[in-house]
Amino acid sequence: MSSRSDSRFGTSQLLFGLSVAILVIVVAVPMLLIFFNAFWVDGHFNVLDVVKILRQPETYKALGNSLVLSVGVTFTGTIVGTFFAWLVTRTDLPFKKTMKLLFLVPFMLPAFIGALAWKMLLSPRAGYINRFFIDVLGFDGPLFNIYSYAGIILVETMYLFPFVFIQVSGALERMDPTLEESARISGADLLTITRKITIPLVMPSILSGALLIMLYSMAHFGTVAVLGIETGIYNIPTLIYEKIHQSAGSFDSIRTATVLATVLVITAALILWLQNRILDKGRYQIIAGKSFRPTELKLRGLRVPLLMLCLVYIGFTIVLPTVTIFMVGGLKTYGLPFTIENLTLTNYRYILFEWDLTRDAIWNSISLGLTSALITMFAGVIIAYVIVKMKVRGKGLLEFLGMLPFSVPGSVIALGVILAWSGKYGINLYNTVWIILVAYIARYMAFSLKANSAALEQVHDSLVEAARASGATMWQALKGIVIPLVRPGMVAAFFLIFLPALRELTVSVLLYGPTTRTIGVAIYTLNEDGETVYSAALAGIALIIIVLGEVLIKRLVTGKNSA
């Protein structure tokens, strides 16, 4: 009995030690180095230098731009998300289930590819929509300049409003309708009930979704990089990128980047704290034990107009940008009209089979996605097992470290990895594919922990205890019982990591070298170099890969559920 206890003790400590080592190496060290480099100069703690950097004109302007853009996107995204959530849950809108699914599509698409499409449509001189209004309708100038604060806010709203839509539609579906029914019996009409009762009750969910929009908008690199840099609109992530790539990694540029990264971390922590406070206060208000189906608002004559509004919005946010990407990718030269004689598949063939740059980018993204997904999946199983099943001190710290990268922007993770693994501490991975891999593992560890923890929660402790009582070692119990039972969670974790890694830009754009471009970086750099048709063609290929991956996930999940 004692030998078995000793064996179990040794296994537990080994798994705990391995979990600590993984998270310290890929998460804790890079994060700590950011704060260390921001506040520690020449062996001394120095806050005055931080204040000095924040007061520099370009830094101050980037901070202001980040605030303006995130507030604007949060405001518009919250209105759009709340309105459509109410429409598909509380009215008799036709095809509500289909509309609900379509409103979630932008959540799965890369925002920077959408920004690229809108650049092709609404750039002041070359945009197809603007040219139509100038050349055909005789306008004196462009209809809309996408290279503006309003343009960036518009595009980011299209891709971030699902954060509010998901939160609010879920709250409305779970909400106890007792108060609404009481108001209706008292003679209040449905619009008054919606305005005075429904919206206040789901306000915590609205605010929670709004804070998520703000968090992601503050951290977004791609949209601002595509639409803002050309006219001098920088936010914090794009200024970090400029400092790292245009200053050859000088001390001053790294120092400024770490200060900006610290601002992002503090902002993200504040936003997440506010979200938790709001959810804690609002959770009890709307969910009750009884289940009723709330009365739907009869739209009557507005049913068709509101359905058309939904379809037009979906057309502008999903169909038009996607069609534009594929059409421009098929043009012989950017700027030509979309006619049969100007369209060709040569660009797609060249991108896929002939051009080394893009072939390497596709290979890098797929190999990095597969490798990071496999490593993070197995590491997540180990760490999740320690957190969920083992009674060891310090596992709360493991959970915190595992979830931390999910709470901070990708540019912060990339900068931390640069500081940790660029040779200063004996290991130089800079400009290699390995530094991107380490960053991906850190970035997506939270996805693996969430999926595997949920699966492990369903495995009863008695199964492992029975195996141990029958003489099995701890490793045999894990291999023969735990791993087979949590395999669905592992598969889910794999795809939750693989697909985002395929379309990732914010981390990769700070870490790539001459031969380590990913798909996202290749699309961005091709666009920056003026290779518009090739960037569009590669973006179209990326969209196909992403959609096929999403379909595969749904089929696997559906198959497992039916089984």
JSON list of N, CA and C in Angstrom, two decimals, residues 343-407:
[
{"chain": "A", "resi": 343, "resn": "LEU", "atom": "N", "xyz": [-10.68, 38.36, -66.19]},
{"chain": "A", "resi": 343, "resn": "LEU", "atom": "CA", "xyz": [-10.59, 37.39, -65.09]},
{"chain": "A", "resi": 343, "resn": "LEU", "atom": "C", "xyz": [-9.82, 36.16, -65.53]},
{"chain": "A", "resi": 344, "resn": "THR", "atom": "N", "xyz": [-9.06, 35.59, -64.59]},
{"chain": "A", "resi": 344, "resn": "THR", "atom": "CA", "xyz": [-8.24, 34.42, -64.87]},
{"chain": "A", "resi": 344, "resn": "THR", "atom": "C", "xyz": [-7.99, 33.64, -63.57]},
{"chain": "A", "resi": 345, "resn": "LEU", "atom": "N", "xyz": [-7.68, 32.37, -63.71]},
{"chain": "A", "resi": 345, "resn": "LEU", "atom": "CA", "xyz": [-7.32, 31.55, -62.55]},
{"chain": "A", "resi": 345, "resn": "LEU", "atom": "C", "xyz": [-5.80, 31.46, -62.39]},
{"chain": "A", "resi": 346, "resn": "THR", "atom": "N", "xyz": [-5.08, 32.20, -63.23]},
{"chain": "A", "resi": 346, "resn": "THR", "atom": "CA", "xyz": [-3.62, 32.13, -63.21]},
{"chain": "A", "resi": 346, "resn": "THR", "atom": "C", "xyz": [-3.05, 32.53, -61.85]},
{"chain": "A", "resi": 347, "resn": "ASN", "atom": "N", "xyz": [-3.62, 33.57, -61.24]},
{"chain": "A", "resi": 347, "resn": "ASN", "atom": "CA", "xyz": [-3.11, 34.03, -59.94]},
{"chain": "A", "resi": 347, "resn": "ASN", "atom": "C", "xyz": [-3.21, 32.94, -58.88]},
{"chain": "A", "resi": 348, "resn": "TYR", "atom": "N", "xyz": [-4.34, 32.24, -58.86]},
{"chain": "A", "resi": 348, "resn": "TYR", "atom": "CA", "xyz": [-4.52, 31.17, -57.87]},
{"chain": "A", "resi": 348, "resn": "TYR", "atom": "C", "xyz": [-3.56, 30.02, -58.13]},
{"chain": "A", "resi": 349, "resn": "ARG", "atom": "N", "xyz": [-3.35, 29.66, -59.41]},
{"chain": "A", "resi": 349, "resn": "ARG", "atom": "CA", "xyz": [-2.40, 28.60, -59.74]},
{"chain": "A", "resi": 349, "resn": "ARG", "atom": "C", "xyz": [-0.98, 29.00, -59.36]},
{"chain": "A", "resi": 350, "resn": "TYR", "atom": "N", "xyz": [-0.66, 30.26, -59.62]},
{"chain": "A", "resi": 350, "resn": "TYR", "atom": "CA", "xyz": [0.69, 30.77, -59.30]},
{"chain": "A", "resi": 350, "resn": "TYR", "atom": "C", "xyz": [0.92, 30.76, -57.79]},
{"chain": "A", "resi": 351, "resn": "ILE", "atom": "N", "xyz": [-0.10, 31.22, -57.05]},
{"chain": "A", "resi": 351, "resn": "ILE", "atom": "CA", "xyz": [0.00, 31.26, -55.59]},
{"chain": "A", "resi": 351, "resn": "ILE", "atom": "C", "xyz": [0.18, 29.86, -55.01]},
{"chain": "A", "resi": 352, "resn": "LEU", "atom": "N", "xyz": [-0.58, 28.91, -55.50]},
{"chain": "A", "resi": 352, "resn": "LEU", "atom": "CA", "xyz": [-0.58, 27.56, -54.92]},
{"chain": "A", "resi": 352, "resn": "LEU", "atom": "C", "xyz": [0.61, 26.71, -55.35]},
{"chain": "A", "resi": 353, "resn": "PHE", "atom": "N", "xyz": [1.04, 26.85, -56.58]},
{"chain": "A", "resi": 353, "resn": "PHE", "atom": "CA", "xyz": [1.98, 25.87, -57.11]},
{"chain": "A", "resi": 353, "resn": "PHE", "atom": "C", "xyz": [3.33, 26.43, -57.59]},
{"chain": "A", "resi": 354, "resn": "GLU", "atom": "N", "xyz": [3.44, 27.75, -57.77]},
{"chain": "A", "resi": 354, "resn": "GLU", "atom": "CA", "xyz": [4.63, 28.27, -58.41]},
{"chain": "A", "resi": 354, "resn": "GLU", "atom": "C", "xyz": [5.43, 29.25, -57.54]},
{"chain": "A", "resi": 355, "resn": "TRP", "atom": "N", "xyz": [4.79, 30.13, -56.83]},
{"chain": "A", "resi": 355, "resn": "TRP", "atom": "CA", "xyz": [5.49, 31.17, -56.09]},
{"chain": "A", "resi": 355, "resn": "TRP", "atom": "C", "xyz": [5.96, 30.63, -54.74]},
{"chain": "A", "resi": 356, "resn": "ASP", "atom": "N", "xyz": [7.27, 30.61, -54.54]},
{"chain": "A", "resi": 356, "resn": "ASP", "atom": "CA", "xyz": [7.84, 30.04, -53.31]},
{"chain": "A", "resi": 356, "resn": "ASP", "atom": "C", "xyz": [7.36, 30.79, -52.07]},
{"chain": "A", "resi": 357, "resn": "LEU", "atom": "N", "xyz": [7.21, 32.11, -52.17]},
{"chain": "A", "resi": 357, "resn": "LEU", "atom": "CA", "xyz": [6.81, 32.91, -51.02]},
{"chain": "A", "resi": 357, "resn": "LEU", "atom": "C", "xyz": [5.50, 32.41, -50.43]},
{"chain": "A", "resi": 358, "resn": "THR", "atom": "N", "xyz": [4.49, 32.27, -51.28]},
{"chain": "A", "resi": 358, "resn": "THR", "atom": "CA", "xyz": [3.17, 31.90, -50.77]},
{"chain": "A", "resi": 358, "resn": "THR", "atom": "C", "xyz": [3.07, 30.41, -50.48]},
{"chain": "A", "resi": 359, "resn": "ARG", "atom": "N", "xyz": [3.78, 29.59, -51.26]},
{"chain": "A", "resi": 359, "resn": "ARG", "atom": "CA", "xyz": [3.79, 28.16, -50.94]},
{"chain": "A", "resi": 359, "resn": "ARG", "atom": "C", "xyz": [4.41, 27.92, -49.57]},
{"chain": "A", "resi": 360, "resn": "ASP", "atom": "N", "xyz": [5.50, 28.63, -49.30]},
{"chain": "A", "resi": 360, "resn": "ASP", "atom": "CA", "xyz": [6.13, 28.51, -47.98]},
{"chain": "A", "resi": 360, "resn": "ASP", "atom": "C", "xyz": [5.21, 29.03, -46.88]},
{"chain": "A", "resi": 361, "resn": "ALA", "atom": "N", "xyz": [4.49, 30.11, -47.16]},
{"chain": "A", "resi": 361, "resn": "ALA", "atom": "CA", "xyz": [3.57, 30.67, -46.16]},
{"chain": "A", "resi": 361, "resn": "ALA", "atom": "C", "xyz": [2.46, 29.68, -45.83]},
{"chain": "A", "resi": 362, "resn": "ILE", "atom": "N", "xyz": [1.89, 29.06, -46.87]},
{"chain": "A", "resi": 362, "resn": "ILE", "atom": "CA", "xyz": [0.84, 28.07, -46.63]},
{"chain": "A", "resi": 362, "resn": "ILE", "atom": "C", "xyz": [1.39, 26.89, -45.84]},
{"chain": "A", "resi": 363, "resn": "TRP", "atom": "N", "xyz": [2.58, 26.41, -46.24]},
{"chain": "A", "resi": 363, "resn": "TRP", "atom": "CA", "xyz": [3.20, 25.30, -45.52]},
{"chain": "A", "resi": 363, "resn": "TRP", "atom": "C", "xyz": [3.51, 25.68, -44.08]},
{"chain": "A", "resi": 364, "resn": "ASN", "atom": "N", "xyz": [4.06, 26.87, -43.86]},
{"chain": "A", "resi": 364, "resn": "ASN", "atom": "CA", "xyz": [4.38, 27.32, -42.51]},
{"chain": "A", "resi": 364, "resn": "ASN", "atom": "C", "xyz": [3.13, 27.38, -41.64]},
{"chain": "A", "resi": 365, "resn": "SER", "atom": "N", "xyz": [2.04, 27.93, -42.18]},
{"chain": "A", "resi": 365, "resn": "SER", "atom": "CA", "xyz": [0.81, 28.05, -41.39]},
{"chain": "A", "resi": 365, "resn": "SER", "atom": "C", "xyz": [0.23, 26.69, -41.05]},
{"chain": "A", "resi": 366, "resn": "ILE", "atom": "N", "xyz": [0.20, 25.80, -42.03]},
{"chain": "A", "resi": 366, "resn": "ILE", "atom": "CA", "xyz": [-0.37, 24.47, -41.77]},
{"chain": "A", "resi": 366, "resn": "ILE", "atom": "C", "xyz": [0.50, 23.69, -40.79]},
{"chain": "A", "resi": 367, "resn": "SER", "atom": "N", "xyz": [1.83, 23.71, -41.01]},
{"chain": "A", "resi": 367, "resn": "SER", "atom": "CA", "xyz": [2.72, 22.96, -40.12]},
{"chain": "A", "resi": 367, "resn": "SER", "atom": "C", "xyz": [2.73, 23.56, -38.71]},
{"chain": "A", "resi": 368, "resn": "LEU", "atom": "N", "xyz": [2.77, 24.89, -38.62]},
{"chain": "A", "resi": 368, "resn": "LEU", "atom": "CA", "xyz": [2.71, 25.54, -37.31]},
{"chain": "A", "resi": 368, "resn": "LEU", "atom": "C", "xyz": [1.38, 25.27, -36.62]},
{"chain": "A", "resi": 369, "resn": "GLY", "atom": "N", "xyz": [0.30, 25.34, -37.39]},
{"chain": "A", "resi": 369, "resn": "GLY", "atom": "CA", "xyz": [-1.02, 25.07, -36.82]},
{"chain": "A", "resi": 369, "resn": "GLY", "atom": "C", "xyz": [-1.12, 23.65, -36.28]},
{"chain": "A", "resi": 370, "resn": "LEU", "atom": "N", "xyz": [-0.68, 22.67, -37.09]},
{"chain": "A", "resi": 370, "resn": "LEU", "atom": "CA", "xyz": [-0.74, 21.27, -36.66]},
{"chain": "A", "resi": 370, "resn": "LEU", "atom": "C", "xyz": [0.17, 21.02, -35.46]},
{"chain": "A", "resi": 371, "resn": "THR", "atom": "N", "xyz": [1.40, 21.52, -35.52]},
{"chain": "A", "resi": 371, "resn": "THR", "atom": "CA", "xyz": [2.36, 21.26, -34.44]},
{"chain": "A", "resi": 371, "resn": "THR", "atom": "C", "xyz": [1.93, 21.93, -33.14]},
{"chain": "A", "resi": 372, "resn": "SER", "atom": "N", "xyz": [1.55, 23.20, -33.23]},
{"chain": "A", "resi": 372, "resn": "SER", "atom": "CA", "xyz": [1.12, 23.90, -32.02]},
{"chain": "A", "resi": 372, "resn": "SER", "atom": "C", "xyz": [-0.14, 23.28, -31.44]},
{"chain": "A", "resi": 373, "resn": "ALA", "atom": "N", "xyz": [-1.06, 22.85, -32.32]},
{"chain": "A", "resi": 373, "resn": "ALA", "atom": "CA", "xyz": [-2.30, 22.22, -31.84]},
{"chain": "A", "resi": 373, "resn": "ALA", "atom": "C", "xyz": [-2.00, 20.91, -31.13]},
{"chain": "A", "resi": 374, "resn": "LEU", "atom": "N", "xyz": [-1.10, 20.09, -31.69]},
{"chain": "A", "resi": 374, "resn": "LEU", "atom": "CA", "xyz": [-0.76, 18.81, -31.06]},
{"chain": "A", "resi": 374, "resn": "LEU", "atom": "C", "xyz": [-0.07, 19.01, -29.72]},
{"chain": "A", "resi": 375, "resn": "ILE", "atom": "N", "xyz": [0.96, 19.88, -29.72]},
{"chain": "A", "resi": 375, "resn": "ILE", "atom": "CA", "xyz": [1.72, 20.10, -28.48]},
{"chain": "A", "resi": 375, "resn": "ILE", "atom": "C", "xyz": [0.81, 20.70, -27.41]},
{"chain": "A", "resi": 376, "resn": "THR", "atom": "N", "xyz": [0.05, 21.71, -27.79]},
{"chain": "A", "resi": 376, "resn": "THR", "atom": "CA", "xyz": [-0.81, 22.40, -26.81]},
{"chain": "A", "resi": 376, "resn": "THR", "atom": "C", "xyz": [-1.93, 21.49, -26.34]},
{"chain": "A", "resi": 377, "resn": "MET", "atom": "N", "xyz": [-2.43, 20.63, -27.22]},
{"chain": "A", "resi": 377, "resn": "MET", "atom": "CA", "xyz": [-3.47, 19.69, -26.83]},
{"chain": "A", "resi": 377, "resn": "MET", "atom": "C", "xyz": [-2.96, 18.75, -25.74]},
{"chain": "A", "resi": 378, "resn": "PHE", "atom": "N", "xyz": [-1.79, 18.15, -25.93]},
{"chain": "A", "resi": 378, "resn": "PHE", "atom": "CA", "xyz": [-1.27, 17.20, -24.95]},
{"chain": "A", "resi": 378, "resn": "PHE", "atom": "C", "xyz": [-0.82, 17.92, -23.67]},
{"chain": "A", "resi": 379, "resn": "ALA", "atom": "N", "xyz": [-0.17, 19.09, -23.83]},
{"chain": "A", "resi": 379, "resn": "ALA", "atom": "CA", "xyz": [0.21, 19.86, -22.65]},
{"chain": "A", "resi": 379, "resn": "ALA", "atom": "C", "xyz": [-1.02, 20.27, -21.86]},
{"chain": "A", "resi": 380, "resn": "GLY", "atom": "N", "xyz": [-2.08, 20.66, -22.58]},
{"chain": "A", "resi": 380, "resn": "GLY", "atom": "CA", "xyz": [-3.32, 21.06, -21.92]},
{"chain": "A", "resi": 380, "resn": "GLY", "atom": "C", "xyz": [-3.96, 19.93, -21.14]},
{"chain": "A", "resi": 381, "resn": "VAL", "atom": "N", "xyz": [-3.86, 18.69, -21.67]},
{"chain": "A", "resi": 381, "resn": "VAL", "atom": "CA", "xyz": [-4.40, 17.52, -20.95]},
{"chain": "A", "resi": 381, "resn": "VAL", "atom": "C", "xyz": [-3.67, 17.34, -19.63]},
{"chain": "A", "resi": 382, "resn": "ILE", "atom": "N", "xyz": [-2.36, 17.43, -19.67]},
{"chain": "A", "resi": 382, "resn": "ILE", "atom": "CA", "xyz": [-1.56, 17.25, -18.45]},
{"chain": "A", "resi": 382, "resn": "ILE", "atom": "C", "xyz": [-1.91, 18.32, -17.42]},
{"chain": "A", "resi": 383, "resn": "ILE", "atom": "N", "xyz": [-1.90, 19.57, -17.86]},
{"chain": "A", "resi": 383, "resn": "ILE", "atom": "CA", "xyz": [-2.15, 20.67, -16.93]},
{"chain": "A", "resi": 383, "resn": "ILE", "atom": "C", "xyz": [-3.58, 20.63, -16.41]},
{"chain": "A", "resi": 384, "resn": "ALA", "atom": "N", "xyz": [-4.53, 20.34, -17.31]},
{"chain": "A", "resi": 384, "resn": "ALA", "atom": "CA", "xyz": [-5.94, 20.26, -16.89]},
{"chain": "A", "resi": 384, "resn": "ALA", "atom": "C", "xyz": [-6.14, 19.13, -15.89]},
{"chain": "A", "resi": 385, "resn": "TYR", "atom": "N", "xyz": [-5.44, 18.01, -16.07]},
{"chain": "A", "resi": 385, "resn": "TYR", "atom": "CA", "xyz": [-5.57, 16.89, -15.13]},
{"chain": "A", "resi": 385, "resn": "TYR", "atom": "C", "xyz": [-5.08, 17.31, -13.74]},
{"chain": "A", "resi": 386, "resn": "VAL", "atom": "N", "xyz": [-3.97, 18.03, -13.70]},
{"chain": "A", "resi": 386, "resn": "VAL", "atom": "CA", "xyz": [-3.46, 18.51, -12.41]},
{"chain": "A", "resi": 386, "resn": "VAL", "atom": "C", "xyz": [-4.48, 19.45, -11.75]},
{"chain": "A", "resi": 387, "resn": "ILE", "atom": "N", "xyz": [-5.05, 20.35, -12.56]},
{"chain": "A", "resi": 387, "resn": "ILE", "atom": "CA", "xyz": [-5.97, 21.35, -12.02]},
{"chain": "A", "resi": 387, "resn": "ILE", "atom": "C", "xyz": [-7.28, 20.71, -11.55]},
{"chain": "A", "resi": 388, "resn": "VAL", "atom": "N", "xyz": [-7.81, 19.79, -12.35]},
{"chain": "A", "resi": 388, "resn": "VAL", "atom": "CA", "xyz": [-9.15, 19.24, -12.08]},
{"chain": "A", "resi": 388, "resn": "VAL", "atom": "C", "xyz": [-9.11, 18.07, -11.11]},
{"chain": "A", "resi": 389, "resn": "LYS", "atom": "N", "xyz": [-8.10, 17.20, -11.24]},
{"chain": "A", "resi": 389, "resn": "LYS", "atom": "CA", "xyz": [-8.15, 15.92, -10.53]},
{"chain": "A", "resi": 389, "resn": "LYS", "atom": "C", "xyz": [-7.18, 15.77, -9.36]},
{"chain": "A", "resi": 390, "resn": "MET", "atom": "N", "xyz": [-6.18, 16.59, -9.30]},
{"chain": "A", "resi": 390, "resn": "MET", "atom": "CA", "xyz": [-5.17, 16.39, -8.27]},
{"chain": "A", "resi": 390, "resn": "MET", "atom": "C", "xyz": [-5.31, 17.39, -7.13]},
{"chain": "A", "resi": 391, "resn": "LYS", "atom": "N", "xyz": [-5.02, 16.93, -5.94]},
{"chain": "A", "resi": 391, "resn": "LYS", "atom": "CA", "xyz": [-5.05, 17.79, -4.76]},
{"chain": "A", "resi": 391, "resn": "LYS", "atom": "C", "xyz": [-3.62, 18.17, -4.40]},
{"chain": "A", "resi": 392, "resn": "VAL", "atom": "N", "xyz": [-3.12, 19.16, -5.12]},
{"chain": "A", "resi": 392, "resn": "VAL", "atom": "CA", "xyz": [-1.77, 19.66, -4.87]},
{"chain": "A", "resi": 392, "resn": "VAL", "atom": "C", "xyz": [-1.82, 21.16, -4.71]},
{"chain": "A", "resi": 393, "resn": "ARG", "atom": "N", "xyz": [-0.93, 21.66, -3.89]},
{"chain": "A", "resi": 393, "resn": "ARG", "atom": "CA", "xyz": [-0.88, 23.11, -3.67]},
{"chain": "A", "resi": 393, "resn": "ARG", "atom": "C", "xyz": [-0.34, 23.81, -4.91]},
{"chain": "A", "resi": 394, "resn": "GLY", "atom": "N", "xyz": [-0.88, 24.97, -5.17]},
{"chain": "A", "resi": 394, "resn": "GLY", "atom": "CA", "xyz": [-0.37, 25.78, -6.28]},
{"chain": "A", "resi": 394, "resn": "GLY", "atom": "C", "xyz": [-1.07, 25.58, -7.59]},
{"chain": "A", "resi": 395, "resn": "LYS", "atom": "N", "xyz": [-2.08, 24.71, -7.65]},
{"chain": "A", "resi": 395, "resn": "LYS", "atom": "CA", "xyz": [-2.71, 24.49, -8.95]},
{"chain": "A", "resi": 395, "resn": "LYS", "atom": "C", "xyz": [-3.56, 25.69, -9.38]},
{"chain": "A", "resi": 396, "resn": "GLY", "atom": "N", "xyz": [-3.95, 26.53, -8.42]},
{"chain": "A", "resi": 396, "resn": "GLY", "atom": "CA", "xyz": [-4.63, 27.77, -8.80]},
{"chain": "A", "resi": 396, "resn": "GLY", "atom": "C", "xyz": [-3.73, 28.67, -9.62]},
{"chain": "A", "resi": 397, "resn": "LEU", "atom": "N", "xyz": [-2.42, 28.66, -9.27]},
{"chain": "A", "resi": 397, "resn": "LEU", "atom": "CA", "xyz": [-1.45, 29.44, -10.05]},
{"chain": "A", "resi": 397, "resn": "LEU", "atom": "C", "xyz": [-1.33, 28.88, -11.46]},
{"chain": "A", "resi": 398, "resn": "LEU", "atom": "N", "xyz": [-1.38, 27.56, -11.58]},
{"chain": "A", "resi": 398, "resn": "LEU", "atom": "CA", "xyz": [-1.34, 26.94, -12.91]},
{"chain": "A", "resi": 398, "resn": "LEU", "atom": "C", "xyz": [-2.50, 27.42, -13.77]},
{"chain": "A", "resi": 399, "resn": "GLU", "atom": "N", "xyz": [-3.68, 27.42, -13.20]},
{"chain": "A", "resi": 399, "resn": "GLU", "atom": "CA", "xyz": [-4.86, 27.86, -13.96]},
{"chain": "A", "resi": 399, "resn": "GLU", "atom": "C", "xyz": [-4.71, 29.32, -14.37]},
{"chain": "A", "resi": 400, "resn": "PHE", "atom": "N", "xyz": [-4.21, 30.15, -13.48]},
{"chain": "A", "resi": 400, "resn": "PHE", "atom": "CA", "xyz": [-4.01, 31.57, -13.79]},
{"chain": "A", "resi": 400, "resn": "PHE", "atom": "C", "xyz": [-3.03, 31.73, -14.95]},
{"chain": "A", "resi": 401, "resn": "LEU", "atom": "N", "xyz": [-1.89, 31.04, -14.89]},
{"chain": "A", "resi": 401, "resn": "LEU", "atom": "CA", "xyz": [-0.88, 31.15, -15.94]},
{"chain": "A", "resi": 401, "resn": "LEU", "atom": "C", "xyz": [-1.40, 30.61, -17.27]},
{"chain": "A", "resi": 402, "resn": "GLY", "atom": "N", "xyz": [-2.18, 29.53, -17.21]},
{"chain": "A", "resi": 402, "resn": "GLY", "atom": "CA", "xyz": [-2.72, 28.96, -18.44]},
{"chain": "A", "resi": 402, "resn": "GLY", "atom": "C", "xyz": [-3.71, 29.86, -19.13]},
{"chain": "A", "resi": 403, "resn": "MET", "atom": "N", "xyz": [-4.49, 30.60, -18.34]},
{"chain": "A", "resi": 403, "resn": "MET", "atom": "CA", "xyz": [-5.52, 31.47, -18.92]},
{"chain": "A", "resi": 403, "resn": "MET", "atom": "C", "xyz": [-4.99, 32.87, -19.23]},
{"chain": "A", "resi": 404, "resn": "LEU", "atom": "N", "xyz": [-3.84, 33.24, -18.66]},
{"chain": "A", "resi": 404, "resn": "LEU", "atom": "CA", "xyz": [-3.32, 34.60, -18.82]},
{"chain": "A", "resi": 404, "resn": "LEU", "atom": "C", "xyz": [-3.13, 35.02, -20.28]},
{"chain": "A", "resi": 405, "resn": "PRO", "atom": "N", "xyz": [-2.52, 34.20, -21.15]},
{"chain": "A", "resi": 405, "resn": "PRO", "atom": "CA", "xyz": [-2.34, 34.65, -22.54]},
{"chain": "A", "resi": 405, "resn": "PRO", "atom": "C", "xyz": [-3.64, 34.92, -23.28]},
{"chain": "A", "resi": 406, "resn": "PHE", "atom": "N", "xyz": [-4.72, 34.25, -22.89]},
{"chain": "A", "resi": 406, "resn": "PHE", "atom": "CA", "xyz": [-6.02, 34.49, -23.51]},
{"chain": "A", "resi": 406, "resn": "PHE", "atom": "C", "xyz": [-6.54, 35.88, -23.15]},
{"chain": "A", "resi": 407, "resn": "SER", "atom": "N", "xyz": [-6.05, 36.42, -22.03]},
{"chain": "A", "resi": 407, "resn": "SER", "atom": "CA", "xyz": [-6.55, 37.70, -21.53]},
{"chain": "A", "resi": 407, "resn": "SER", "atom": "C", "xyz": [-5.74, 38.89, -22.02]}
]
